[in-house]
XYZ file of C-alpha atoms in Angstrom:
353
model
C 0.000 0.000 0.000
C 1.216 3.508 -0.790
C 0.374 5.947 1.990
C 0.005 8.890 -0.406
C -2.864 7.040 -2.132
C -5.006 7.427 0.959
C -6.744 10.342 2.563
C -7.774 10.385 6.207
C -11.442 9.283 6.249
C -12.062 11.679 9.136
C -10.565 15.008 8.023
C -9.334 14.384 4.427
C -5.667 15.110 5.220
C -2.913 12.852 3.834
C -2.152 9.710 5.826
C 1.424 8.702 6.592
C 2.724 5.259 7.501
C 4.142 5.087 11.019
C 6.762 2.352 11.030
C 6.918 2.191 14.826
C 3.182 1.633 15.232
C 2.761 -0.177 11.892
C -0.280 2.015 11.282
C -1.365 4.744 8.913
C -1.633 7.959 10.930
C -3.002 11.465 10.426
C -0.926 14.277 11.899
C -3.873 16.685 11.878
C -6.608 14.809 13.761
C -4.432 12.058 15.355
C -6.477 9.239 13.811
C -4.672 5.971 13.129
C -5.617 2.885 11.117
C -4.194 -0.573 10.594
C -3.570 -1.874 7.095
C -6.662 -4.084 7.338
C -8.791 -1.139 8.419
C -7.479 0.992 5.557
C -8.266 -1.736 3.038
C -11.830 -1.913 4.341
C -12.215 1.870 4.238
C -10.648 2.141 0.777
C -13.037 -0.519 -0.523
C -15.997 1.662 0.506
C -14.646 5.011 -0.709
C -15.806 6.359 -4.049
C -13.270 7.782 -6.465
C -13.253 11.570 -6.572
C -14.576 13.110 -9.775
C -13.855 16.621 -11.036
C -17.038 16.702 -13.114
C -19.963 18.494 -11.475
C -23.492 19.207 -12.687
C -23.941 22.599 -14.366
C -26.616 23.498 -11.796
C -24.120 23.119 -8.938
C -21.518 25.226 -10.744
C -24.137 27.941 -11.282
C -25.059 27.989 -7.569
C -21.354 28.480 -6.768
C -21.187 31.380 -9.211
C -24.320 33.047 -7.849
C -23.020 32.715 -4.305
C -19.646 34.317 -5.015
C -21.127 37.119 -7.175
C -24.088 38.079 -4.971
C -22.845 37.497 -1.418
C -21.109 40.331 0.420
C -18.889 39.769 3.430
C -18.598 42.225 6.319
C -15.808 42.118 8.881
C -15.832 43.238 12.515
C -12.453 44.641 13.522
C -13.422 44.340 17.188
C -14.265 40.640 17.630
C -13.248 39.192 14.260
C -16.686 38.040 13.132
C -17.183 37.654 9.372
C -20.814 38.216 8.414
C -22.253 37.325 5.028
C -25.411 38.729 3.426
C -26.971 38.886 -0.011
C -26.935 42.031 -2.168
C -30.268 43.220 -0.772
C -29.310 42.937 2.922
C -26.710 45.330 4.328
C -24.986 44.760 7.643
C -24.291 47.890 9.698
C -23.323 46.400 13.058
C -21.828 43.193 14.414
C -24.528 40.916 15.806
C -22.059 39.715 18.443
C -20.358 42.807 19.917
C -22.608 45.553 18.388
C -19.651 47.455 16.920
C -19.803 48.782 13.328
C -18.733 46.385 10.589
C -16.828 47.149 7.392
C -17.777 45.861 3.937
C -14.869 43.733 2.695
C -16.222 42.723 -0.706
C -17.248 39.311 -2.002
C -16.715 35.847 -0.568
C -15.313 32.909 -2.532
C -17.397 29.930 -3.567
C -15.394 27.765 -1.152
C -17.641 29.080 1.617
C -20.870 28.169 -0.133
C -22.812 25.704 2.026
C -24.285 22.564 0.521
C -27.520 22.816 2.486
C -29.593 25.301 4.455
C -32.328 24.853 7.043
C -34.716 27.784 6.436
C -35.989 29.915 9.314
C -39.393 28.824 10.642
C -39.594 31.634 13.250
C -39.963 35.195 11.910
C -38.660 38.322 13.622
C -41.957 39.239 15.303
C -42.313 35.766 16.792
C -38.658 35.768 17.904
C -39.122 39.062 19.798
C -42.251 37.555 21.355
C -40.258 34.586 22.668
C -37.581 36.905 24.076
C -40.282 39.030 25.761
C -41.975 35.981 27.312
C -38.639 34.813 28.678
C -37.952 38.253 30.191
C -41.250 38.202 32.105
C -40.007 35.155 34.031
C -36.808 36.905 35.157
C -37.448 39.757 37.588
C -33.913 41.007 38.081
C -32.926 41.790 34.488
C -31.445 45.252 33.823
C -34.116 47.812 32.909
C -32.936 48.253 29.309
C -32.378 44.542 28.652
C -35.120 44.343 26.034
C -35.444 48.012 25.137
C -36.342 49.100 21.617
C -32.636 49.563 20.863
C -31.892 46.036 22.057
C -34.760 44.566 20.035
C -33.293 46.122 16.897
C -30.109 44.145 17.516
C -31.867 40.762 17.661
C -30.413 39.143 14.553
C -31.577 36.264 12.403
C -28.305 34.445 11.799
C -27.538 31.352 9.785
C -24.811 29.686 11.844
C -22.240 27.634 9.876
C -22.367 24.005 11.002
C -20.413 20.960 9.971
C -22.950 18.124 10.145
C -21.292 14.741 10.154
C -22.181 11.085 9.689
C -19.756 8.984 11.714
C -18.915 5.275 11.528
C -17.640 3.944 14.845
C -16.185 0.614 15.973
C -16.863 0.046 19.651
C -15.703 -2.641 22.054
C -16.420 -2.748 25.774
C -15.702 -5.295 28.518
C -17.332 -5.079 31.925
C -18.037 -6.925 35.147
C -21.775 -7.254 35.642
C -23.329 -8.161 38.972
C -26.830 -9.296 39.807
C -27.557 -8.913 43.487
C -30.613 -10.151 45.351
C -31.392 -10.251 49.072
C -34.006 -12.089 51.123
C -34.860 -12.874 54.725
C -35.387 -16.352 56.069
C -36.172 -16.674 59.741
C -33.849 -14.404 61.659
C -31.235 -14.359 58.918
C -30.701 -11.930 56.031
C -29.145 -13.448 52.904
C -27.486 -11.725 49.945
C -26.598 -13.517 46.724
C -24.207 -11.917 44.230
C -23.683 -13.381 40.792
C -20.892 -12.028 38.608
C -20.782 -12.089 34.813
C -18.132 -11.249 32.257
C -19.938 -8.875 29.915
C -18.618 -8.074 26.437
C -19.953 -5.806 23.725
C -18.685 -5.353 20.193
C -20.551 -3.134 17.762
C -20.349 -1.177 14.533
C -22.204 2.057 15.217
C -23.430 4.587 12.664
C -24.232 8.069 13.973
C -26.135 10.376 11.642
C -26.108 14.167 11.684
C -23.700 15.047 14.494
C -23.484 18.881 14.404
C -20.709 21.275 15.424
C -20.603 24.991 14.612
C -17.640 26.135 12.549
C -17.320 29.712 13.870
C -14.593 29.924 16.496
C -15.932 32.938 18.413
C -19.504 31.606 18.809
C -19.794 29.794 22.133
C -19.841 26.028 21.498
C -21.875 25.243 24.625
C -24.516 27.786 23.599
C -24.858 26.212 20.157
C -25.030 22.688 21.596
C -27.693 23.858 24.054
C -29.881 25.263 21.254
C -29.988 21.860 19.522
C -31.608 19.721 18.193
C -32.467 20.671 14.629
C -34.793 18.600 12.460
C -32.820 17.841 9.281
C -35.954 16.634 7.483
C -36.593 20.272 6.553
C -33.097 20.879 5.171
C -32.982 22.182 1.590
C -30.192 22.414 -1.008
C -28.622 25.844 -0.654
C -30.085 28.650 -2.746
C -29.427 32.387 -2.517
C -33.044 33.294 -1.753
C -32.799 31.783 1.728
C -30.285 34.491 2.715
C -32.697 37.299 1.873
C -33.349 39.343 5.016
C -30.937 37.298 7.147
C -27.236 37.181 7.881
C -24.842 34.239 7.817
C -21.595 33.683 9.674
C -18.604 32.568 7.582
C -16.900 29.506 9.023
C -13.272 29.811 10.085
C -12.717 26.220 11.263
C -12.272 23.513 8.642
C -12.909 19.775 8.948
C -9.489 19.016 10.450
C -10.014 21.656 13.145
C -13.547 20.396 13.854
C -12.702 16.705 14.058
C -11.758 16.630 17.794
C -15.216 17.956 18.726
C -17.007 15.536 16.418
C -14.847 12.693 17.701
C -15.651 13.579 21.325
C -19.400 13.662 20.660
C -19.261 10.395 18.689
C -17.304 8.600 21.412
C -19.655 9.885 24.134
C -22.739 8.810 22.175
C -21.260 5.370 21.444
C -20.199 4.914 25.064
C -23.746 5.705 26.211
C -25.170 3.248 23.681
C -22.870 0.404 24.740
C -23.477 1.006 28.451
C -27.201 1.185 27.783
C -27.133 -2.364 26.418
C -26.034 -3.613 29.874
C -29.120 -2.568 31.819
C -30.109 -6.104 32.802
C -27.493 -6.133 35.593
C -27.750 -4.644 39.084
C -24.340 -3.003 38.739
C -21.865 -2.755 35.877
C -18.171 -1.894 36.158
C -16.466 -1.232 32.825
C -12.995 -2.762 32.705
C -12.072 -1.939 29.103
C -13.437 0.465 26.526
C -12.113 0.851 22.986
C -14.224 3.204 20.894
C -12.745 4.347 17.621
C -13.978 6.618 14.832
C -13.394 4.806 11.542
C -14.728 7.252 8.970
C -16.714 10.458 8.654
C -18.872 12.074 5.991
C -19.120 15.865 6.266
C -21.763 18.292 5.049
C -21.473 22.050 5.426
C -24.847 23.640 6.111
C -26.392 26.788 7.546
C -28.731 26.351 10.536
C -31.107 29.114 11.743
C -30.597 30.912 15.072
C -32.018 34.189 16.374
C -29.100 35.735 18.220
C -28.866 38.503 20.802
C -25.972 39.754 22.893
C -26.139 42.199 25.794
C -23.263 44.099 27.373
C -23.551 44.554 31.139
C -20.942 45.377 33.765
C -18.065 44.716 31.339
C -19.342 41.290 30.265
C -21.118 40.105 27.110
C -24.148 37.877 27.688
C -25.203 35.677 24.774
C -28.723 34.439 24.015
C -29.906 32.154 21.242
C -33.311 31.087 19.961
C -33.550 28.056 17.688
C -35.009 29.480 14.472
C -36.831 26.232 13.785
C -38.088 24.943 17.172
C -38.030 28.199 19.233
C -35.904 26.585 21.935
C -34.395 29.432 23.998
C -31.043 29.341 25.812
C -28.958 31.899 27.670
C -27.858 32.967 31.138
C -29.567 36.170 32.352
C -27.573 39.088 33.801
C -28.654 40.279 37.255
C -29.270 43.980 37.810
C -27.418 44.898 40.996
C -29.751 47.854 41.534
C -32.889 45.715 41.275
C -31.451 43.002 43.529
C -30.497 45.657 46.109
C -33.956 47.256 45.893
C -35.667 43.895 46.355
C -33.454 43.083 49.345
C -34.235 46.477 50.880
C -37.985 45.983 50.396
C -37.799 42.525 51.962
C -35.842 44.024 54.869
C -38.421 46.786 55.352
C -41.269 44.271 55.213
C -39.551 42.071 57.795
C -38.955 45.083 60.057
C -42.590 46.185 59.737
C -43.814 42.705 60.661
C -41.477 42.629 63.676
C -42.755 46.033 64.873
C -46.367 44.936 64.364
C -45.854 41.743 66.334
C -44.038 43.687 69.060
C -46.973 46.093 69.328
C -49.437 43.250 69.725
C -47.524 41.580 72.548
């Protein structure tokens, strides 16, 4: 086998043969494969073809000719919009943005999940959430803040992952009973083994480095049944973030999520034991299939006391996530009122005694 004939099935970088390990390794995502594994992967890989349908080439052309990119010199965000939508401020830090020109077709997504929640409905969800939080700053959802609520297509790498998983464990079934004046406990031990080929579909990870990963994971899930092939009209009236993390940079996050999901699946197959102690776990990502798509999020940030608070509303399901800031003045006022009420009650009780 010639190592240069193979690409890493996880991040598409070149594989090199490691003589010490006798494996083909990737220096970018740290994946490694035996010769047998590479033969199996190579047998399932389709040869790359330079020929593309004319329709796909035309979509690339339209994207590069009619998509403007704006750059924020403050936080580094790169915001894309169509010719009819101009960006004047950064959705993230609220500073002015500068028009930088066009964006190359390399950043054209393959798919887009259109917004299902319009601006009016999004503001309504934000308002409903605010009513449940008494100690928000007074101007948290002022008219000026509402203007900065932005419909943003977030760049996501959505990945299908093939995993080989092996797990050994010690399973115990324990039962107790009483007979006469004695209490008996019986413990039966079993050697438990699991070996599985696992296919995970649609694992998402956002490809913008300055968008909080935990916030984007919290706003999931998205229903991919409504995903459409990308077309320029979906950008009309909305903004899109340009990804700055490629597949090789994203692989560690995808790998972590795939391993966690596979681990949960394997452990879940051992529920017929009272207790389970895992003695060996070998979960390995064998191959990945990547799709670059835009997923809809209504985004709002709020600066308070030197800190930026981020809030996100799933533009499909209306799931809302974010940590509210606490107004020190309102907390102090509430504490003072509680103190006055407690003092008044004490005086009243004292007068009655």
